[in-house]
Tab-separated table of C-alpha atoms in Angstrom:
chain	number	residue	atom	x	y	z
A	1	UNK	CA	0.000	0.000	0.000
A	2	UNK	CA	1.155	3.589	-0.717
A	3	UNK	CA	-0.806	5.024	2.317
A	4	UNK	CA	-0.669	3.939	5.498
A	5	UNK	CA	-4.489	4.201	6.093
A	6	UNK	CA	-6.217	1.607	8.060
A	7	UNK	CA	-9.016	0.389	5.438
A	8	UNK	CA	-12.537	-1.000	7.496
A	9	UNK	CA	-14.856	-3.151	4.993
A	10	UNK	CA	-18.305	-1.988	5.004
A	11	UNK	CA	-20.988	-5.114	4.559
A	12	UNK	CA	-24.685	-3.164	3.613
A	13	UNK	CA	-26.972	-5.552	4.807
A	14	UNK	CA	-30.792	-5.908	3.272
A	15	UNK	CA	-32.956	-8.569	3.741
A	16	UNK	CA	-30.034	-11.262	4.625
A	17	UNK	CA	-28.353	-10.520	1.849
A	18	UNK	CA	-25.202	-7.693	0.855
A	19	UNK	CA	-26.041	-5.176	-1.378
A	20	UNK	CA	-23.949	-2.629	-3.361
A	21	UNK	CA	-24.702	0.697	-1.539
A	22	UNK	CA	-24.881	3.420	-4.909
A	23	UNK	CA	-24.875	7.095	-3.461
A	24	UNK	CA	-27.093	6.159	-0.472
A	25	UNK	CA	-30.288	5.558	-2.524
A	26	UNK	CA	-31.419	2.569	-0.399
A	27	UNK	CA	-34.738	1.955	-2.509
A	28	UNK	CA	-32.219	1.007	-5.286
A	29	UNK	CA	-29.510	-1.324	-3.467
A	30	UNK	CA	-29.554	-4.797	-5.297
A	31	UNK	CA	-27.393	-8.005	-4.149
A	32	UNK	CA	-23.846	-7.218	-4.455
A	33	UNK	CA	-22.092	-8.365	-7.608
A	34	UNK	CA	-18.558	-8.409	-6.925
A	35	UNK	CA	-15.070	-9.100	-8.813
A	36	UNK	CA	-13.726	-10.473	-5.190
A	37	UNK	CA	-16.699	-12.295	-3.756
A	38	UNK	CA	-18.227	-14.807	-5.561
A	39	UNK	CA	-21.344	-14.385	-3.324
A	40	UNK	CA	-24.134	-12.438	-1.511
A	41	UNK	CA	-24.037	-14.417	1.553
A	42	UNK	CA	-22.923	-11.613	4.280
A	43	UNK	CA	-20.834	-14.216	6.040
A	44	UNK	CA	-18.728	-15.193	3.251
A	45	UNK	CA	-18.378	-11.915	1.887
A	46	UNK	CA	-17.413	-10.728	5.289
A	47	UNK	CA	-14.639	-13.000	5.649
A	48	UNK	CA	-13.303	-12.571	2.105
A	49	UNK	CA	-13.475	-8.296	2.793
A	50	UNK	CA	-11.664	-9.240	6.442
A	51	UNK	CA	-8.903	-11.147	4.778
A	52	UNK	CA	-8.283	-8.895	1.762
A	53	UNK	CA	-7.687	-5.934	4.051
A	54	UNK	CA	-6.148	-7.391	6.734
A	55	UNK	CA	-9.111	-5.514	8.955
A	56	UNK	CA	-9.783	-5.981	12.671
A	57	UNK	CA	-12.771	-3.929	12.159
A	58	UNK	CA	-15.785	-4.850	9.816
A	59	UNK	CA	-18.377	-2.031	9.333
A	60	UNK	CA	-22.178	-3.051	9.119
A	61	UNK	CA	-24.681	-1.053	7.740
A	62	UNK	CA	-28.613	-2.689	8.682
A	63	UNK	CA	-30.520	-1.327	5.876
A	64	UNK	CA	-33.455	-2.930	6.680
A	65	UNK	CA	-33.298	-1.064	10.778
A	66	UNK	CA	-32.483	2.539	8.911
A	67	UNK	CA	-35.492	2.203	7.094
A	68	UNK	CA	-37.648	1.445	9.663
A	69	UNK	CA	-37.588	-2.310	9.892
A	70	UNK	CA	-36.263	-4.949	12.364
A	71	UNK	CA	-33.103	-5.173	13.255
A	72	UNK	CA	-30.938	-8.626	11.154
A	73	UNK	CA	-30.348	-10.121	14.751
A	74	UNK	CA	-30.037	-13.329	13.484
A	75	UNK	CA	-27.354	-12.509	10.344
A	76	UNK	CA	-25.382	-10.246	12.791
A	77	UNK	CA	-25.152	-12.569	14.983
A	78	UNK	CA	-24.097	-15.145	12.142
A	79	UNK	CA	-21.164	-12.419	11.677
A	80	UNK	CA	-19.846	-12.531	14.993
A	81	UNK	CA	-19.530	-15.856	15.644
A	82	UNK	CA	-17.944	-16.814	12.506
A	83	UNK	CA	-15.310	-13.705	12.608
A	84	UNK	CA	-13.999	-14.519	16.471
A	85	UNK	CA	-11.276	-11.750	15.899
A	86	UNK	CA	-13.191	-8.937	14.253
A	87	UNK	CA	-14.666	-6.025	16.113
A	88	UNK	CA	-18.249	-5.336	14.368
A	89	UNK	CA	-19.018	-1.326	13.958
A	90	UNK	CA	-23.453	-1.486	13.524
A	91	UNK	CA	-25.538	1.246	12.225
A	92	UNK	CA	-28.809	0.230	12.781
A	93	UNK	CA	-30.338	3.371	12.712
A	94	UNK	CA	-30.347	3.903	16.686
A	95	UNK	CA	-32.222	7.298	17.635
A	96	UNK	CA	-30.536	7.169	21.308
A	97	UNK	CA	-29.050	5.144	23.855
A	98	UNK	CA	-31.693	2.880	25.149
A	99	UNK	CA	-31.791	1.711	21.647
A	100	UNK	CA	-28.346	0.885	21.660
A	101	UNK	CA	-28.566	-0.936	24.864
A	102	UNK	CA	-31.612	-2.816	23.898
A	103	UNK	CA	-29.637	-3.764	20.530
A	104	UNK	CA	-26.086	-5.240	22.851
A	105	UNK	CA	-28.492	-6.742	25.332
A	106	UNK	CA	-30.347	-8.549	22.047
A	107	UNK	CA	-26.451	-9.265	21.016
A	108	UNK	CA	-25.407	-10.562	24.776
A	109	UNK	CA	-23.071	-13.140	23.856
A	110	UNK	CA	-20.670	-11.034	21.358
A	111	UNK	CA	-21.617	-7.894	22.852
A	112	UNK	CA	-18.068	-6.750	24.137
A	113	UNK	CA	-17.326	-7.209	20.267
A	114	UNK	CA	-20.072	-4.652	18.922
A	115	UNK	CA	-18.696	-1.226	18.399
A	116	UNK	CA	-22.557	0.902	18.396
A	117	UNK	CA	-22.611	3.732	15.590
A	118	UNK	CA	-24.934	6.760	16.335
A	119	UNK	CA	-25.430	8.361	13.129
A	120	UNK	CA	-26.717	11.922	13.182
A	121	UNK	CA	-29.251	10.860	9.832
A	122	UNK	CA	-31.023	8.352	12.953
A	123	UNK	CA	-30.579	10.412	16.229
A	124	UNK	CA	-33.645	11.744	17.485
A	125	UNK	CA	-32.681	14.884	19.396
A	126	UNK	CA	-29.830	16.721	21.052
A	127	UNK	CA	-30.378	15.313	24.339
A	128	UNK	CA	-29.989	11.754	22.905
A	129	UNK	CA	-27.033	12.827	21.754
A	130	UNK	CA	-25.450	13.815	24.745
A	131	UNK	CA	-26.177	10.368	26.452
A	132	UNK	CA	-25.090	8.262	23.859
A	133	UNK	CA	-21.694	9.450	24.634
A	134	UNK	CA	-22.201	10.449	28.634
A	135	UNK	CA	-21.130	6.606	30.203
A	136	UNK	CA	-22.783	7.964	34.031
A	137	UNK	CA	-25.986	9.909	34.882
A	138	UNK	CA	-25.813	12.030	38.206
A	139	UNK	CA	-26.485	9.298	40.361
A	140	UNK	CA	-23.947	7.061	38.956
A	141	UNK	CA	-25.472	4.983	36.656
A	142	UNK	CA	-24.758	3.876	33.287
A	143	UNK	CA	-26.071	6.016	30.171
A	144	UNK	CA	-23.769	6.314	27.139
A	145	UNK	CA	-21.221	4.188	25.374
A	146	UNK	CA	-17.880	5.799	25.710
A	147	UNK	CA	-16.709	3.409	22.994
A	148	UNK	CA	-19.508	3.886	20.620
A	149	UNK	CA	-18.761	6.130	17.132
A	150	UNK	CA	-20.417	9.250	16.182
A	151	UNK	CA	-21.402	9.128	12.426
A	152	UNK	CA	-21.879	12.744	11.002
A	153	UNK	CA	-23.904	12.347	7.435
A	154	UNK	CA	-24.835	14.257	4.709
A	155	UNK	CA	-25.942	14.139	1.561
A	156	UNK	CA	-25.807	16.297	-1.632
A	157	UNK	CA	-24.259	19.326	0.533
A	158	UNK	CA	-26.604	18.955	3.257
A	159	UNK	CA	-26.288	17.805	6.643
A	160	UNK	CA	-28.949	14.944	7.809
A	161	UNK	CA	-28.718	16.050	11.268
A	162	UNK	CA	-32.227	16.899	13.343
A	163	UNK	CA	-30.170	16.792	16.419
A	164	UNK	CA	-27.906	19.250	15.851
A	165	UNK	CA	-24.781	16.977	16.001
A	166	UNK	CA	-22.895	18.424	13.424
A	167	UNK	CA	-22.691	21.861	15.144
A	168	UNK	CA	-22.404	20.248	18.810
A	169	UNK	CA	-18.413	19.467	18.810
A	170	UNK	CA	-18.153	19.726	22.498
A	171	UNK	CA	-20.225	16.463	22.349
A	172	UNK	CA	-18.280	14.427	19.799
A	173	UNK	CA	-16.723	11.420	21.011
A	174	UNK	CA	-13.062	9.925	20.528
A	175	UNK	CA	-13.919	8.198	17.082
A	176	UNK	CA	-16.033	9.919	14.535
A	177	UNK	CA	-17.138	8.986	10.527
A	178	UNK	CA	-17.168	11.698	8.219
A	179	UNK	CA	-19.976	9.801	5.784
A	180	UNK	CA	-21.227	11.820	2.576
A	181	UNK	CA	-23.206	9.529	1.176
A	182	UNK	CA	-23.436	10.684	-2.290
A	183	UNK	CA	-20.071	9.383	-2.594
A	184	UNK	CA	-20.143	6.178	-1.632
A	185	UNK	CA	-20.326	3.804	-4.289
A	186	UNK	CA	-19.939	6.871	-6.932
A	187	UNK	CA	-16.666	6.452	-8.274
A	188	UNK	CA	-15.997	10.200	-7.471
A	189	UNK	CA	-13.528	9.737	-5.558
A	190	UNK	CA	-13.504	11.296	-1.510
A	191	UNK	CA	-14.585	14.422	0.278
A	192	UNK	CA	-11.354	15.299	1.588
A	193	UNK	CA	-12.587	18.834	2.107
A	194	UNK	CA	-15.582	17.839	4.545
A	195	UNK	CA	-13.161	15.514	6.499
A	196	UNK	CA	-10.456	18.284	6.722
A	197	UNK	CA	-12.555	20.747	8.182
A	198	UNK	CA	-13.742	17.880	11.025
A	199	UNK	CA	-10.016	17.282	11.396
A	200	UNK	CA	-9.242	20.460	12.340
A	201	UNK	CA	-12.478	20.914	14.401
A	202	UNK	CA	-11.711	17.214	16.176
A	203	UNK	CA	-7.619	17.398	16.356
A	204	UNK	CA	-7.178	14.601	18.927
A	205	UNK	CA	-10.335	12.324	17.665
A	206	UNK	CA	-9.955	8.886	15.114
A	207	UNK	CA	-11.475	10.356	12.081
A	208	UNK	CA	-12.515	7.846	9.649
A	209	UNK	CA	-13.969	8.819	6.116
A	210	UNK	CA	-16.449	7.284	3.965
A	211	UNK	CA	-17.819	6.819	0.600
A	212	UNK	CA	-15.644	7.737	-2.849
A	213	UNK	CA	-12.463	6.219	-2.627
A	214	UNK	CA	-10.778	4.779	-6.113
A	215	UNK	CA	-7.467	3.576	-5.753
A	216	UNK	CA	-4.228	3.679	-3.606
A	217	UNK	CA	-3.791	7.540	-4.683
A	218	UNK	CA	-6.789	8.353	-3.206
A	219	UNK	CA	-6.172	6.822	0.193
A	220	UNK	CA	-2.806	8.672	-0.211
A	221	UNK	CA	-4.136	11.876	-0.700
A	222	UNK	CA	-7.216	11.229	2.156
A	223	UNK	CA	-4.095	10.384	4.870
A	224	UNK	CA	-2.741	13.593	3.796
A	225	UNK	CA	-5.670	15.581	5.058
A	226	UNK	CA	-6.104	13.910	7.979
A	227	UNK	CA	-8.077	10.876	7.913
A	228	UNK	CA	-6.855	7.628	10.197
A	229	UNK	CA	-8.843	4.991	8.742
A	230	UNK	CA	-11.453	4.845	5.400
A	231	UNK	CA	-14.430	2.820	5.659
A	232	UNK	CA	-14.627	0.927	1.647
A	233	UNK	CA	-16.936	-1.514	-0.186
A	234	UNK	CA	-16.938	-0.976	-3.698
A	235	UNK	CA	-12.989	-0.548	-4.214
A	236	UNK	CA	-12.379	-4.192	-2.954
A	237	UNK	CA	-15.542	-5.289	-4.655
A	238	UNK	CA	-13.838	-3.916	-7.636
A	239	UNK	CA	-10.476	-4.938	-7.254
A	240	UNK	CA	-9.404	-1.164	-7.145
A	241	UNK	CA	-7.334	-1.729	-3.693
A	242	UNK	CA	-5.102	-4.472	-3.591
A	243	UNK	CA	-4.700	-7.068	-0.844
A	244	UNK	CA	-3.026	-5.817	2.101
A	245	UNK	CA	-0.114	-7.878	3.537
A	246	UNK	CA	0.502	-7.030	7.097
């Protein structure tokens, strides 16, 4: 690799199956067909994204919980067992904290393996904001996730972002996603500009892009500005990135 950027597979998950996320138009996902995977199944996809990037992380996107349907308990939890050595990052369109609990609790067994991702397109209000992150309440007891990710989204120039997140930095946790979603799967390449401009607004926090990237330049040119990781489907899918040897 020319970059030294730690690359997180993304698995979008719809009805069982992986789809190829195109510019985060979920109504027009369809099963993944992919130059590196043979296969829809999310398990065996997984494994062959884990291995190709030499990841310890594997990002999971629950398409059918971010539109409003029940979470893929089952197929997540089909994901944990067989990946023993991968932390799993979910976005299951949580609106606050309770939801995230009720989502480990549903996960009990792997639990101290799920990484929770609060993304400002699901969370319901500013207050749910501040507790996803808060760990204690005033008499002691536990609230937030201090491990869980902030995801900041947006879309065509415009932040999805009822809760204010965006504009609430003292509130941003140690790991944050910069996602514009009209990149990912586009071929356009990355929004180095957005990510910058959380960089310098976040100094000390992980800061992990998504959505754009083409080739080794780009995740030259996205270290550059400041990014520590890249979260990427459709490069490996692709064969855009090569394997990484570590």
């Amino acid at each position: 690799m020319t970059s030294e950027l730690n690359l997180i597979p993304v698995v979008d998950l719809l009805k069982g199956q992986v789809v190829r996320a195109v510019r985060g138009d979920r109504k027009a996902y369809r099963p993944i067909v992919s130059a590196l995977c043979a296969s829809s199944d999310p398990v065996t996809v997984a494994r062959i994204l884990c291995e190709h990037c030499a990841a310890r992380q594997l990002y999971v996107a629950d398409l059918d919980a971010l539109q409003g349907g029940a979470v893929q308990i089952g197929v997540l939890a089909d994901l944990l067992r067989a990946l023993p050595g991968i932390e799993l990052w979910l976005d299951a369109g949580l609106a606050d904290a309770s939801a995230g609990q009720a989502l480990r609790d549903q996960l009990a067994p792997y639990a101290s393996r799920v990484v929770l991702v609060f993304g400002s397109e699901s969370l319901r209000s500013r207050e749910a904001l501040e507790r996803c992150f808060d760990t204690t309440q005033g008499d002691g007891a536990k609230a937030g996730d201090a491990g869980a990710v902030l995801s900041l989204d947006r879309r065509d120039g415009q932040r999805l972002d009822s809760a204010g997140c965006w504009d609430a930095v003292d509130l941003w946790p140690e790991r944050l996603i910069v996602m514009t979603l009209e990149r990912v799967g586009s071929g356009a390449g990355p929004d180095l500009e957005t990510l910058q401009e959380v960089r310098r607004l976040a100094p000390d926090a992980m800061v992990i892009g998504a959505g754009g990237i083409r080739s080794e330049d780009d995740l030259a040119r996205a270290s550059v500005a400041g990014a520590d990781a890249w979260l990427v489907a459709s490069a490996l899918h692709d064969l855009q990135l090569p394997r990484v040897r570590r």
